[in-house]
mmCIF file with all atom_site columns, C-alpha atoms in Angstrom:
data_model
loop_
_atom_site.group_PDB
_atom_site.id
_atom_site.type_symbol
_atom_site.label_atom_id
_atom_site.label_alt_id
_atom_site.label_comp_id
_atom_site.label_asym_id
_atom_site.label_entity_id
_atom_site.label_seq_id
_atom_site.pdbx_PDB_ins_code
_atom_site.Cartn_x
_atom_site.Cartn_y
_atom_site.Cartn_z
_atom_site.occupancy
_atom_site.B_iso_or_equiv
_atom_site.pdbx_formal_charge
_atom_site.auth_seq_id
_atom_site.auth_comp_id
_atom_site.auth_asym_id
_atom_site.auth_atom_id
_atom_site.pdbx_PDB_model_num
ATOM 1   C CA . SER A 1 1   ? -109.883 -35.247 221.681 1.00 0.00 ? 1   SER A CA 1
ATOM 2   C CA . LEU A 1 2   ? -113.548 -35.864 222.347 1.00 0.00 ? 2   LEU A CA 1
ATOM 3   C CA . ALA A 1 3   ? -114.406 -32.214 221.682 1.00 0.00 ? 3   ALA A CA 1
ATOM 4   C CA . ASP A 1 4   ? -112.768 -32.322 218.252 1.00 0.00 ? 4   ASP A CA 1
ATOM 5   C CA . LEU A 1 5   ? -114.640 -35.489 217.333 1.00 0.00 ? 5   LEU A CA 1
ATOM 6   C CA . VAL A 1 6   ? -117.919 -33.860 218.308 1.00 0.00 ? 6   VAL A CA 1
ATOM 7   C CA . LYS A 1 7   ? -117.161 -30.794 216.124 1.00 0.00 ? 7   LYS A CA 1
ATOM 8   C CA . LEU A 1 8   ? -116.257 -33.014 213.158 1.00 0.00 ? 8   LEU A CA 1
ATOM 9   C CA . ALA A 1 9   ? -119.443 -35.021 213.532 1.00 0.00 ? 9   ALA A CA 1
ATOM 10  C CA . GLY A 1 10  ? -121.444 -31.781 213.671 1.00 0.00 ? 10  GLY A CA 1
ATOM 11  C CA . LEU A 1 11  ? -119.860 -30.508 210.427 1.00 0.00 ? 11  LEU A CA 1
ATOM 12  C CA . LEU A 1 12  ? -120.600 -33.779 208.659 1.00 0.00 ? 12  LEU A CA 1
ATOM 13  C CA . LEU A 1 13  ? -124.220 -33.704 209.798 1.00 0.00 ? 13  LEU A CA 1
ATOM 14  C CA . THR A 1 14  ? -124.541 -30.073 208.682 1.00 0.00 ? 14  THR A CA 1
ATOM 15  C CA . TRP A 1 15  ? -123.071 -30.888 205.226 1.00 0.00 ? 15  TRP A CA 1
ATOM 16  C CA . LEU A 1 16  ? -125.359 -33.899 204.785 1.00 0.00 ? 16  LEU A CA 1
ATOM 17  C CA . ALA A 1 17  ? -128.395 -31.839 205.800 1.00 0.00 ? 17  ALA A CA 1
ATOM 18  C CA . ALA A 1 18  ? -127.479 -29.062 203.318 1.00 0.00 ? 18  ALA A CA 1
ATOM 19  C CA . TRP A 1 19  ? -126.938 -31.578 200.503 1.00 0.00 ? 19  TRP A CA 1
ATOM 20  C CA . TYR A 1 20  ? -130.293 -33.250 201.207 1.00 0.00 ? 20  TYR A CA 1
ATOM 21  C CA . LEU A 1 21  ? -132.151 -29.941 201.319 1.00 0.00 ? 21  LEU A CA 1
ATOM 22  C CA . GLY A 1 22  ? -130.489 -28.876 198.060 1.00 0.00 ? 22  GLY A CA 1
ATOM 23  C CA . CYS A 1 23  ? -131.564 -32.061 196.261 1.00 0.00 ? 23  CYS A CA 1
ATOM 24  C CA . LEU A 1 24  ? -135.050 -31.722 197.660 1.00 0.00 ? 24  LEU A CA 1
ATOM 25  C CA . PHE A 1 25  ? -135.296 -28.089 196.498 1.00 0.00 ? 25  PHE A CA 1
ATOM 26  C CA . ALA A 1 26  ? -134.025 -28.957 193.011 1.00 0.00 ? 26  ALA A CA 1
ATOM 27  C CA . SER A 1 27  ? -136.633 -31.686 192.596 1.00 0.00 ? 27  SER A CA 1
ATOM 28  C CA . PHE A 1 28  ? -139.393 -29.099 192.944 1.00 0.00 ? 28  PHE A CA 1
ATOM 29  C CA . MET A 1 29  ? -137.895 -26.610 190.446 1.00 0.00 ? 29  MET A CA 1
ATOM 30  C CA . PRO A 1 30  ? -139.200 -26.702 186.778 1.00 0.00 ? 30  PRO A CA 1
ATOM 31  C CA . LYS A 1 31  ? -136.559 -27.778 184.279 1.00 0.00 ? 31  LYS A CA 1
ATOM 32  C CA . LYS A 1 32  ? -137.416 -25.386 181.397 1.00 0.00 ? 32  LYS A CA 1
ATOM 33  C CA . PRO A 1 33  ? -136.566 -22.121 183.176 1.00 0.00 ? 33  PRO A CA 1
ATOM 34  C CA . ILE A 1 34  ? -133.231 -23.590 184.233 1.00 0.00 ? 34  ILE A CA 1
ATOM 35  C CA . THR A 1 35  ? -132.500 -24.718 180.674 1.00 0.00 ? 35  THR A CA 1
ATOM 36  C CA . ALA A 1 36  ? -133.543 -21.320 179.328 1.00 0.00 ? 36  ALA A CA 1
ATOM 37  C CA . SER A 1 37  ? -131.369 -19.537 181.843 1.00 0.00 ? 37  SER A CA 1
ATOM 38  C CA . ILE A 1 38  ? -128.364 -21.641 180.881 1.00 0.00 ? 38  ILE A CA 1
ATOM 39  C CA . ALA A 1 39  ? -129.038 -20.931 177.181 1.00 0.00 ? 39  ALA A CA 1
ATOM 40  C CA . ASN A 1 40  ? -129.301 -17.219 177.934 1.00 0.00 ? 40  ASN A CA 1
ATOM 41  C CA . LEU A 1 41  ? -125.996 -17.278 179.784 1.00 0.00 ? 41  LEU A CA 1
ATOM 42  C CA . GLN A 1 42  ? -124.366 -19.129 176.889 1.00 0.00 ? 42  GLN A CA 1
ATOM 43  C CA . GLY A 1 43  ? -125.719 -16.567 174.414 1.00 0.00 ? 43  GLY A CA 1
ATOM 44  C CA . ILE A 1 44  ? -124.145 -13.617 176.220 1.00 0.00 ? 44  ILE A CA 1
ATOM 45  C CA . GLY A 1 45  ? -121.506 -12.069 173.984 1.00 0.00 ? 45  GLY A CA 1
ATOM 46  C CA . ARG A 1 46  ? -122.768 -13.552 170.746 1.00 0.00 ? 46  ARG A CA 1
ATOM 47  C CA . LYS A 1 47  ? -123.527 -11.102 167.940 1.00 0.00 ? 47  LYS A CA 1
ATOM 48  C CA . PRO A 1 48  ? -127.182 -10.919 166.899 1.00 0.00 ? 48  PRO A CA 1
ATOM 49  C CA . VAL A 1 49  ? -127.995 -12.411 163.478 1.00 0.00 ? 49  VAL A CA 1
ATOM 50  C CA . LEU A 1 50  ? -129.348 -9.735  161.155 1.00 0.00 ? 50  LEU A CA 1
ATOM 51  C CA . ARG A 1 51  ? -131.705 -10.979 158.446 1.00 0.00 ? 51  ARG A CA 1
ATOM 52  C CA . ALA A 1 52  ? -132.346 -8.741  155.455 1.00 0.00 ? 52  ALA A CA 1
ATOM 53  C CA . PRO A 1 53  ? -136.011 -8.384  154.509 1.00 0.00 ? 53  PRO A CA 1
ATOM 54  C CA . ILE A 1 54  ? -137.129 -10.012 151.266 1.00 0.00 ? 54  ILE A CA 1
ATOM 55  C CA . PRO A 1 55  ? -137.116 -7.273  148.607 1.00 0.00 ? 55  PRO A CA 1
ATOM 56  C CA . LYS A 1 56  ? -140.512 -6.237  147.327 1.00 0.00 ? 56  LYS A CA 1
ATOM 57  C CA . ARG A 1 57  ? -141.151 -6.975  143.639 1.00 0.00 ? 57  ARG A CA 1
ATOM 58  C CA . GLN A 1 58  ? -141.301 -3.800  141.556 1.00 0.00 ? 58  GLN A CA 1
ATOM 59  C CA . LYS A 1 59  ? -143.212 -3.180  138.336 1.00 0.00 ? 59  LYS A CA 1
ATOM 60  C CA . CYS A 1 60  ? -141.672 -4.913  135.330 1.00 0.00 ? 60  CYS A CA 1
ATOM 61  C CA . ASP A 1 61  ? -139.141 -6.490  137.730 1.00 0.00 ? 61  ASP A CA 1
ATOM 62  C CA . HIS A 1 62  ? -137.149 -3.279  138.168 1.00 0.00 ? 62  HIS A CA 1
ATOM 63  C CA . TRP A 1 63  ? -134.466 -3.367  140.849 1.00 0.00 ? 63  TRP A CA 1
ATOM 64  C CA . SER A 1 64  ? -135.746 -0.071  142.239 1.00 0.00 ? 64  SER A CA 1
ATOM 65  C CA . PRO A 1 65  ? -139.255 1.354   141.848 1.00 0.00 ? 65  PRO A CA 1
ATOM 66  C CA . CYS A 1 66  ? -140.205 4.181   139.554 1.00 0.00 ? 66  CYS A CA 1
ATOM 67  C CA . SER A 1 67  ? -141.207 7.271   141.506 1.00 0.00 ? 67  SER A CA 1
ATOM 68  C CA . PRO A 1 68  ? -144.915 8.226   141.613 1.00 0.00 ? 68  PRO A CA 1
ATOM 69  C CA . GLY A 1 69  ? -146.051 9.835   138.387 1.00 0.00 ? 69  GLY A CA 1
ATOM 70  C CA . ASN A 1 70  ? -143.900 7.607   136.151 1.00 0.00 ? 70  ASN A CA 1
ATOM 71  C CA . TYR A 1 71  ? -144.549 4.649   133.864 1.00 0.00 ? 71  TYR A CA 1
ATOM 72  C CA . ALA A 1 72  ? -142.256 1.614   134.187 1.00 0.00 ? 72  ALA A CA 1
ATOM 73  C CA . TYR A 1 73  ? -141.011 -0.241  131.122 1.00 0.00 ? 73  TYR A CA 1
ATOM 74  C CA . ARG A 1 74  ? -138.667 -3.159  130.471 1.00 0.00 ? 74  ARG A CA 1
ATOM 75  C CA . ILE A 1 75  ? -137.700 -4.630  127.091 1.00 0.00 ? 75  ILE A CA 1
ATOM 76  C CA . LEU A 1 76  ? -135.822 -7.943  127.006 1.00 0.00 ? 76  LEU A CA 1
ATOM 77  C CA . SER A 1 77  ? -134.604 -9.499  123.765 1.00 0.00 ? 77  SER A CA 1
ATOM 78  C CA . GLY A 1 78  ? -134.601 -13.211 123.102 1.00 0.00 ? 78  GLY A CA 1
ATOM 79  C CA . GLY A 1 79  ? -131.577 -15.298 124.079 1.00 0.00 ? 79  GLY A CA 1
ATOM 80  C CA . GLY A 1 80  ? -130.586 -18.506 122.311 1.00 0.00 ? 80  GLY A CA 1
ATOM 81  C CA . LYS A 1 81  ? -133.456 -20.741 121.210 1.00 0.00 ? 81  LYS A CA 1
ATOM 82  C CA . ALA A 1 82  ? -135.354 -21.022 124.478 1.00 0.00 ? 82  ALA A CA 1
ATOM 83  C CA . LYS A 1 83  ? -135.287 -17.597 126.142 1.00 0.00 ? 83  LYS A CA 1
ATOM 84  C CA . LEU A 1 84  ? -138.080 -15.586 124.575 1.00 0.00 ? 84  LEU A CA 1
ATOM 85  C CA . ALA A 1 85  ? -138.323 -11.867 123.976 1.00 0.00 ? 85  ALA A CA 1
ATOM 86  C CA . LYS A 1 86  ? -140.415 -9.916  126.489 1.00 0.00 ? 86  LYS A CA 1
ATOM 87  C CA . ILE A 1 87  ? -141.927 -6.449  126.527 1.00 0.00 ? 87  ILE A CA 1
ATOM 88  C CA . CYS A 1 88  ? -143.369 -5.044  129.748 1.00 0.00 ? 88  CYS A CA 1
ATOM 89  C CA . PHE A 1 89  ? -145.092 -1.698  130.294 1.00 0.00 ? 89  PHE A CA 1
ATOM 90  C CA . GLU A 1 90  ? -146.544 -0.910  133.739 1.00 0.00 ? 90  GLU A CA 1
ATOM 91  C CA . ASP A 1 91  ? -146.761 -4.662  134.428 1.00 0.00 ? 91  ASP A CA 1
ATOM 92  C CA . ASP A 1 92  ? -149.620 -4.906  131.910 1.00 0.00 ? 92  ASP A CA 1
ATOM 93  C CA . LEU A 1 93  ? -147.847 -6.413  128.936 1.00 0.00 ? 93  LEU A CA 1
ATOM 94  C CA . ASP A 1 94  ? -145.653 -9.478  128.598 1.00 0.00 ? 94  ASP A CA 1
ATOM 95  C CA . ILE A 1 95  ? -145.471 -11.165 125.177 1.00 0.00 ? 95  ILE A CA 1
ATOM 96  C CA . PRO A 1 96  ? -142.900 -13.985 125.163 1.00 0.00 ? 96  PRO A CA 1
ATOM 97  C CA . LEU A 1 97  ? -145.377 -16.593 123.883 1.00 0.00 ? 97  LEU A CA 1
ATOM 98  C CA . TYR A 1 98  ? -146.513 -14.302 121.103 1.00 0.00 ? 98  TYR A CA 1
ATOM 99  C CA . CYS A 1 99  ? -142.969 -13.889 119.804 1.00 0.00 ? 99  CYS A CA 1
ATOM 100 C CA . ASN A 1 100 ? -142.326 -17.610 120.100 1.00 0.00 ? 100 ASN A CA 1
ATOM 101 C CA . ASN A 1 101 ? -145.464 -18.474 118.114 1.00 0.00 ? 101 ASN A CA 1
ATOM 102 C CA . LEU A 1 102 ? -144.490 -16.019 115.402 1.00 0.00 ? 102 LEU A CA 1
ATOM 103 C CA . GLN A 1 103 ? -141.071 -17.583 115.123 1.00 0.00 ? 103 GLN A CA 1
ATOM 104 C CA . ARG A 1 104 ? -142.546 -21.041 114.644 1.00 0.00 ? 104 ARG A CA 1
ATOM 105 C CA . PHE A 1 105 ? -145.012 -19.700 112.073 1.00 0.00 ? 105 PHE A CA 1
ATOM 106 C CA . LEU A 1 106 ? -142.260 -18.023 110.062 1.00 0.00 ? 106 LEU A CA 1
ATOM 107 C CA . GLY A 1 107 ? -140.110 -21.142 109.937 1.00 0.00 ? 107 GLY A CA 1
ATOM 108 C CA . GLY A 1 108 ? -137.325 -19.958 112.217 1.00 0.00 ? 108 GLY A CA 1
ATOM 109 C CA . TRP A 1 109 ? -136.475 -16.691 110.463 1.00 0.00 ? 109 TRP A CA 1
ATOM 110 C CA . GLY A 1 110 ? -136.721 -14.827 113.745 1.00 0.00 ? 110 GLY A CA 1
ATOM 111 C CA . VAL A 1 111 ? -139.010 -12.136 115.013 1.00 0.00 ? 111 VAL A CA 1
ATOM 112 C CA . PHE A 1 112 ? -139.021 -8.367  115.190 1.00 0.00 ? 112 PHE A CA 1
ATOM 113 C CA . CYS A 1 113 ? -141.767 -7.350  117.624 1.00 0.00 ? 113 CYS A CA 1
ATOM 114 C CA . LEU A 1 114 ? -143.195 -3.859  117.794 1.00 0.00 ? 114 LEU A CA 1
ATOM 115 C CA . VAL A 1 115 ? -145.654 -2.693  120.446 1.00 0.00 ? 115 VAL A CA 1
ATOM 116 C CA . CYS A 1 116 ? -147.552 0.579   120.301 1.00 0.00 ? 116 CYS A CA 1
ATOM 117 C CA . VAL A 1 117 ? -148.613 1.977   123.675 1.00 0.00 ? 117 VAL A CA 1
ATOM 118 C CA . LEU A 1 118 ? -151.306 4.642   123.728 1.00 0.00 ? 118 LEU A CA 1
ATOM 119 C CA . PHE A 1 119 ? -152.858 4.960   127.162 1.00 0.00 ? 119 PHE A CA 1
ATOM 120 C CA . THR A 1 120 ? -154.067 1.355   127.591 1.00 0.00 ? 120 THR A CA 1
ATOM 121 C CA . SER A 1 121 ? -154.124 0.243   123.960 1.00 0.00 ? 121 SER A CA 1
ATOM 122 C CA . TYR A 1 122 ? -151.498 -2.282  122.804 1.00 0.00 ? 122 TYR A CA 1
ATOM 123 C CA . CYS A 1 123 ? -150.803 -3.307  119.239 1.00 0.00 ? 123 CYS A CA 1
ATOM 124 C CA . ILE A 1 124 ? -148.329 -6.007  118.203 1.00 0.00 ? 124 ILE A CA 1
ATOM 125 C CA . ILE A 1 125 ? -146.804 -6.657  114.813 1.00 0.00 ? 125 ILE A CA 1
ATOM 126 C CA . ASP A 1 126 ? -143.813 -8.551  113.431 1.00 0.00 ? 126 ASP A CA 1
ATOM 127 C CA . SER A 1 127 ? -141.671 -7.364  110.542 1.00 0.00 ? 127 SER A CA 1
ATOM 128 C CA . THR A 1 128 ? -139.743 -10.400 109.364 1.00 0.00 ? 128 THR A CA 1
ATOM 129 C CA . GLU A 1 129 ? -142.197 -10.992 106.524 1.00 0.00 ? 129 GLU A CA 1
ATOM 130 C CA . HIS A 1 130 ? -144.134 -7.721  106.663 1.00 0.00 ? 130 HIS A CA 1
ATOM 131 C CA . SER A 1 131 ? -141.644 -4.845  106.692 1.00 0.00 ? 131 SER A CA 1
ATOM 132 C CA . GLY A 1 132 ? -144.005 -2.683  104.641 1.00 0.00 ? 132 GLY A CA 1
ATOM 133 C CA . GLU A 1 133 ? -146.860 -3.304  107.062 1.00 0.00 ? 133 GLU A CA 1
ATOM 134 C CA . MET A 1 134 ? -144.649 -2.206  109.922 1.00 0.00 ? 134 MET A CA 1
ATOM 135 C CA . VAL A 1 135 ? -143.871 1.067   108.152 1.00 0.00 ? 135 VAL A CA 1
ATOM 136 C CA . THR A 1 136 ? -147.606 1.691   107.731 1.00 0.00 ? 136 THR A CA 1
ATOM 137 C CA . PHE A 1 137 ? -148.226 0.744   111.341 1.00 0.00 ? 137 PHE A CA 1
ATOM 138 C CA . ILE A 1 138 ? -145.645 3.243   112.651 1.00 0.00 ? 138 ILE A CA 1
ATOM 139 C CA . LYS A 1 139 ? -146.865 6.031   110.377 1.00 0.00 ? 139 LYS A CA 1
ATOM 140 C CA . ASN A 1 140 ? -150.460 5.481   111.493 1.00 0.00 ? 140 ASN A CA 1
ATOM 141 C CA . ALA A 1 141 ? -149.625 5.343   115.187 1.00 0.00 ? 141 ALA A CA 1
ATOM 142 C CA . PRO A 1 142 ? -151.325 8.312   116.894 1.00 0.00 ? 142 PRO A CA 1
ATOM 143 C CA . GLU A 1 143 ? -149.359 11.214  118.280 1.00 0.00 ? 143 GLU A CA 1
ATOM 144 C CA . GLY A 1 144 ? -148.511 10.606  121.925 1.00 0.00 ? 144 GLY A CA 1
ATOM 145 C CA . SER A 1 145 ? -147.705 6.931   121.351 1.00 0.00 ? 145 SER A CA 1
ATOM 146 C CA . LEU A 1 146 ? -144.808 4.975   122.767 1.00 0.00 ? 146 LEU A CA 1
ATOM 147 C CA . LEU A 1 147 ? -143.226 2.440   120.425 1.00 0.00 ? 147 LEU A CA 1
ATOM 148 C CA . LEU A 1 148 ? -141.399 -0.503  122.035 1.00 0.00 ? 148 LEU A CA 1
ATOM 149 C CA . MET A 1 149 ? -139.369 -2.763  119.735 1.00 0.00 ? 149 MET A CA 1
ATOM 150 C CA . VAL A 1 150 ? -137.312 -5.926  120.275 1.00 0.00 ? 150 VAL A CA 1
ATOM 151 C CA . THR A 1 151 ? -135.806 -8.832  118.329 1.00 0.00 ? 151 THR A CA 1
ATOM 152 C CA . HIS A 1 152 ? -135.710 -12.575 118.894 1.00 0.00 ? 152 HIS A CA 1
ATOM 153 C CA . ASP A 1 153 ? -133.308 -14.662 116.792 1.00 0.00 ? 153 ASP A CA 1
ATOM 154 C CA . ASP A 1 154 ? -132.866 -12.599 113.599 1.00 0.00 ? 154 ASP A CA 1
ATOM 155 C CA . GLY A 1 155 ? -134.886 -9.442  112.985 1.00 0.00 ? 155 GLY A CA 1
ATOM 156 C CA . SER A 1 156 ? -132.670 -7.788  110.395 1.00 0.00 ? 156 SER A CA 1
ATOM 157 C CA . THR A 1 157 ? -132.467 -9.986  107.285 1.00 0.00 ? 157 THR A CA 1
ATOM 158 C CA . ARG A 1 158 ? -135.885 -9.044  105.884 1.00 0.00 ? 158 ARG A CA 1
ATOM 159 C CA . LEU A 1 159 ? -136.131 -5.577  107.394 1.00 0.00 ? 159 LEU A CA 1
ATOM 160 C CA . LYS A 1 160 ? -136.282 -3.164  104.446 1.00 0.00 ? 160 LYS A CA 1
ATOM 161 C CA . ASN A 1 161 ? -134.376 0.117   104.220 1.00 0.00 ? 161 ASN A CA 1
ATOM 162 C CA . ASP A 1 162 ? -137.514 2.257   104.387 1.00 0.00 ? 162 ASP A CA 1
ATOM 163 C CA . ALA A 1 163 ? -138.370 0.643   107.721 1.00 0.00 ? 163 ALA A CA 1
ATOM 164 C CA . ARG A 1 164 ? -134.832 1.207   108.984 1.00 0.00 ? 164 ARG A CA 1
ATOM 165 C CA . LYS A 1 165 ? -134.994 4.854   107.886 1.00 0.00 ? 165 LYS A CA 1
ATOM 166 C CA . LEU A 1 166 ? -138.278 5.388   109.708 1.00 0.00 ? 166 LEU A CA 1
ATOM 167 C CA . ILE A 1 167 ? -136.910 3.818   112.894 1.00 0.00 ? 167 ILE A CA 1
ATOM 168 C CA . GLU A 1 168 ? -133.824 6.004   112.576 1.00 0.00 ? 168 GLU A CA 1
ATOM 169 C CA . GLU A 1 169 ? -136.083 9.065   112.417 1.00 0.00 ? 169 GLU A CA 1
ATOM 170 C CA . LEU A 1 170 ? -137.652 7.917   115.683 1.00 0.00 ? 170 LEU A CA 1
ATOM 171 C CA . GLY A 1 171 ? -134.230 8.256   117.303 1.00 0.00 ? 171 GLY A CA 1
ATOM 172 C CA . SER A 1 172 ? -132.520 4.892   116.794 1.00 0.00 ? 172 SER A CA 1
ATOM 173 C CA . LYS A 1 173 ? -128.747 5.091   116.515 1.00 0.00 ? 173 LYS A CA 1
ATOM 174 C CA . GLU A 1 174 ? -128.207 1.352   115.961 1.00 0.00 ? 174 GLU A CA 1
ATOM 175 C CA . ILE A 1 175 ? -130.863 0.281   113.448 1.00 0.00 ? 175 ILE A CA 1
ATOM 176 C CA . TRP A 1 176 ? -128.388 0.420   110.526 1.00 0.00 ? 176 TRP A CA 1
ATOM 177 C CA . ASN A 1 177 ? -125.845 -1.552  112.562 1.00 0.00 ? 177 ASN A CA 1
ATOM 178 C CA . MET A 1 178 ? -128.115 -4.570  112.999 1.00 0.00 ? 178 MET A CA 1
ATOM 179 C CA . LYS A 1 179 ? -126.589 -7.759  111.618 1.00 0.00 ? 179 LYS A CA 1
ATOM 180 C CA . PHE A 1 180 ? -127.764 -11.337 111.305 1.00 0.00 ? 180 PHE A CA 1
ATOM 181 C CA . ARG A 1 181 ? -129.047 -12.420 114.726 1.00 0.00 ? 181 ARG A CA 1
ATOM 182 C CA . SER A 1 182 ? -128.131 -9.186  116.472 1.00 0.00 ? 182 SER A CA 1
ATOM 183 C CA . SER A 1 183 ? -130.017 -8.684  119.727 1.00 0.00 ? 183 SER A CA 1
ATOM 184 C CA . TRP A 1 184 ? -131.677 -5.263  119.768 1.00 0.00 ? 184 TRP A CA 1
ATOM 185 C CA . ALA A 1 185 ? -134.083 -3.384  122.037 1.00 0.00 ? 185 ALA A CA 1
ATOM 186 C CA . PHE A 1 186 ? -135.463 0.113   121.470 1.00 0.00 ? 186 PHE A CA 1
ATOM 187 C CA . ILE A 1 187 ? -138.088 2.485   122.844 1.00 0.00 ? 187 ILE A CA 1
ATOM 188 C CA . ALA A 1 188 ? -139.240 5.587   120.986 1.00 0.00 ? 188 ALA A CA 1
ATOM 189 C CA . ALA A 1 189 ? -141.902 8.258   121.265 1.00 0.00 ? 189 ALA A CA 1
ATOM 190 C CA . LYS A 1 190 ? -144.091 9.672   118.545 1.00 0.00 ? 190 LYS A CA 1
ATOM 191 C CA . GLY A 1 191 ? -145.138 13.292  118.922 1.00 0.00 ? 191 GLY A CA 1
ATOM 192 C CA . PHE A 1 192 ? -143.041 14.061  122.006 1.00 0.00 ? 192 PHE A CA 1
ATOM 193 C CA . LYS A 1 193 ? -139.461 13.774  123.274 1.00 0.00 ? 193 LYS A CA 1
ATOM 194 C CA . LEU A 1 194 ? -138.345 11.183  125.791 1.00 0.00 ? 194 LEU A CA 1
ATOM 195 C CA . PRO A 1 195 ? -136.111 12.314  128.670 1.00 0.00 ? 195 PRO A CA 1
ATOM 196 C CA . ASP A 1 196 ? -132.402 12.252  127.868 1.00 0.00 ? 196 ASP A CA 1
ATOM 197 C CA . ASN A 1 197 ? -131.507 10.292  131.014 1.00 0.00 ? 197 ASN A CA 1
ATOM 198 C CA . ILE A 1 198 ? -133.544 7.141   130.303 1.00 0.00 ? 198 ILE A CA 1
ATOM 199 C CA . GLN A 1 199 ? -132.275 3.993   128.588 1.00 0.00 ? 199 GLN A CA 1
ATOM 200 C CA . LYS A 1 200 ? -133.666 3.997   125.032 1.00 0.00 ? 200 LYS A CA 1
ATOM 201 C CA . GLU A 1 201 ? -131.644 1.498   122.986 1.00 0.00 ? 201 GLU A CA 1
ATOM 202 C CA . LYS A 1 202 ? -129.156 -1.350  123.192 1.00 0.00 ? 202 LYS A CA 1
ATOM 203 C CA . ILE A 1 203 ? -127.628 -3.744  120.667 1.00 0.00 ? 203 ILE A CA 1
ATOM 204 C CA . ASN A 1 204 ? -125.435 -6.832  120.904 1.00 0.00 ? 204 ASN A CA 1
ATOM 205 C CA . HIS A 1 205 ? -124.150 -8.823  117.959 1.00 0.00 ? 205 HIS A CA 1
ATOM 206 C CA . SER A 1 206 ? -124.183 -12.598 117.727 1.00 0.00 ? 206 SER A CA 1
ATOM 207 C CA . ASP A 1 207 ? -121.022 -14.291 118.937 1.00 0.00 ? 207 ASP A CA 1
ATOM 208 C CA . LYS A 1 208 ? -120.167 -17.938 118.325 1.00 0.00 ? 208 LYS A CA 1
ATOM 209 C CA . ASN A 1 209 ? -118.127 -17.948 121.524 1.00 0.00 ? 209 ASN A CA 1
ATOM 210 C CA . ASN A 1 210 ? -121.010 -17.019 123.802 1.00 0.00 ? 210 ASN A CA 1
ATOM 211 C CA . ARG A 1 211 ? -122.967 -19.503 125.881 1.00 0.00 ? 211 ARG A CA 1
ATOM 212 C CA . TYR A 1 212 ? -125.550 -19.925 123.115 1.00 0.00 ? 212 TYR A CA 1
ATOM 213 C CA . GLY A 1 213 ? -123.015 -20.979 120.471 1.00 0.00 ? 213 GLY A CA 1
ATOM 214 C CA . GLY A 1 214 ? -123.805 -18.455 117.757 1.00 0.00 ? 214 GLY A CA 1
ATOM 215 C CA . TRP A 1 215 ? -127.371 -17.707 118.786 1.00 0.00 ? 215 TRP A CA 1
ATOM 216 C CA . PRO A 1 216 ? -127.876 -14.166 120.072 1.00 0.00 ? 216 PRO A CA 1
ATOM 217 C CA . ALA A 1 217 ? -127.474 -13.443 123.777 1.00 0.00 ? 217 ALA A CA 1
ATOM 218 C CA . GLU A 1 218 ? -130.247 -11.595 125.559 1.00 0.00 ? 218 GLU A CA 1
ATOM 219 C CA . ILE A 1 219 ? -130.004 -7.873  126.310 1.00 0.00 ? 219 ILE A CA 1
ATOM 220 C CA . GLN A 1 220 ? -132.435 -5.540  128.037 1.00 0.00 ? 220 GLN A CA 1
ATOM 221 C CA . ILE A 1 221 ? -133.285 -1.904  128.622 1.00 0.00 ? 221 ILE A CA 1
ATOM 222 C CA . GLU A 1 222 ? -135.545 -0.513  131.324 1.00 0.00 ? 222 GLU A CA 1
ATOM 223 C CA . GLY A 1 223 ? -136.531 2.807   132.803 1.00 0.00 ? 223 GLY A CA 1
ATOM 224 C CA . CYS A 1 224 ? -139.221 5.203   133.993 1.00 0.00 ? 224 CYS A CA 1
ATOM 225 C CA . ILE A 1 225 ? -141.137 7.670   131.809 1.00 0.00 ? 225 ILE A CA 1
ATOM 226 C CA . PRO A 1 226 ? -142.980 10.685  133.287 1.00 0.00 ? 226 PRO A CA 1
ATOM 227 C CA . ARG A 1 227 ? -146.712 10.255  132.808 1.00 0.00 ? 227 ARG A CA 1
ATOM 228 C CA . ASN A 1 228 ? -147.241 13.913  131.955 1.00 0.00 ? 228 ASN A CA 1
ATOM 229 C CA . LEU A 1 229 ? -145.261 13.482  128.705 1.00 0.00 ? 229 LEU A CA 1
ATOM 230 C CA . ILE A 1 230 ? -147.895 11.182  127.172 1.00 0.00 ? 230 ILE A CA 1
#
């Protein structure tokens, strides 16, 4: 009927008007908020990504810091031909180049490094050719000294028995077990006793099946020493 045709025409006109107004409204809307809103809707339900903070570097590269009132130390033996021995005390001492130069000077016999720590005074000596001098050095070290020792390549072949005995008296349990190219690290105190719970000594013997093919593998000890002991 005519009435139905009029109603249908009215609906079509209303739909066309709504579509036109919608397009016109959309043309005036900024695109970024719409994009952001869509992204926000898409992100609903997703788990947040947790990023761990970068760990802060500790003294002597410890995994965890020494508590206030403690000294930090780390002794790392040499490994193979290229990895040099290192001694660190309170971040103030690191001697890989020293040990490497000594090894070249001695014609590849290896190095036995000894460091005496007395407040802020450091003394370095090698014992591969001067075992007697090392004995004198230890005996003359003042009371209240810390003695940090480490090997690179071989530190045992030319180490005399009197030096071994003296190091044993300082508390070493492995000095007589050192073999050709054994890796060894040790910390001792002169004139006072170190805490029982700190890492004082470690040894590892050369193994032809290791990644260095007969050269010693690196080992390390580290810990914290109460300042009031020194």
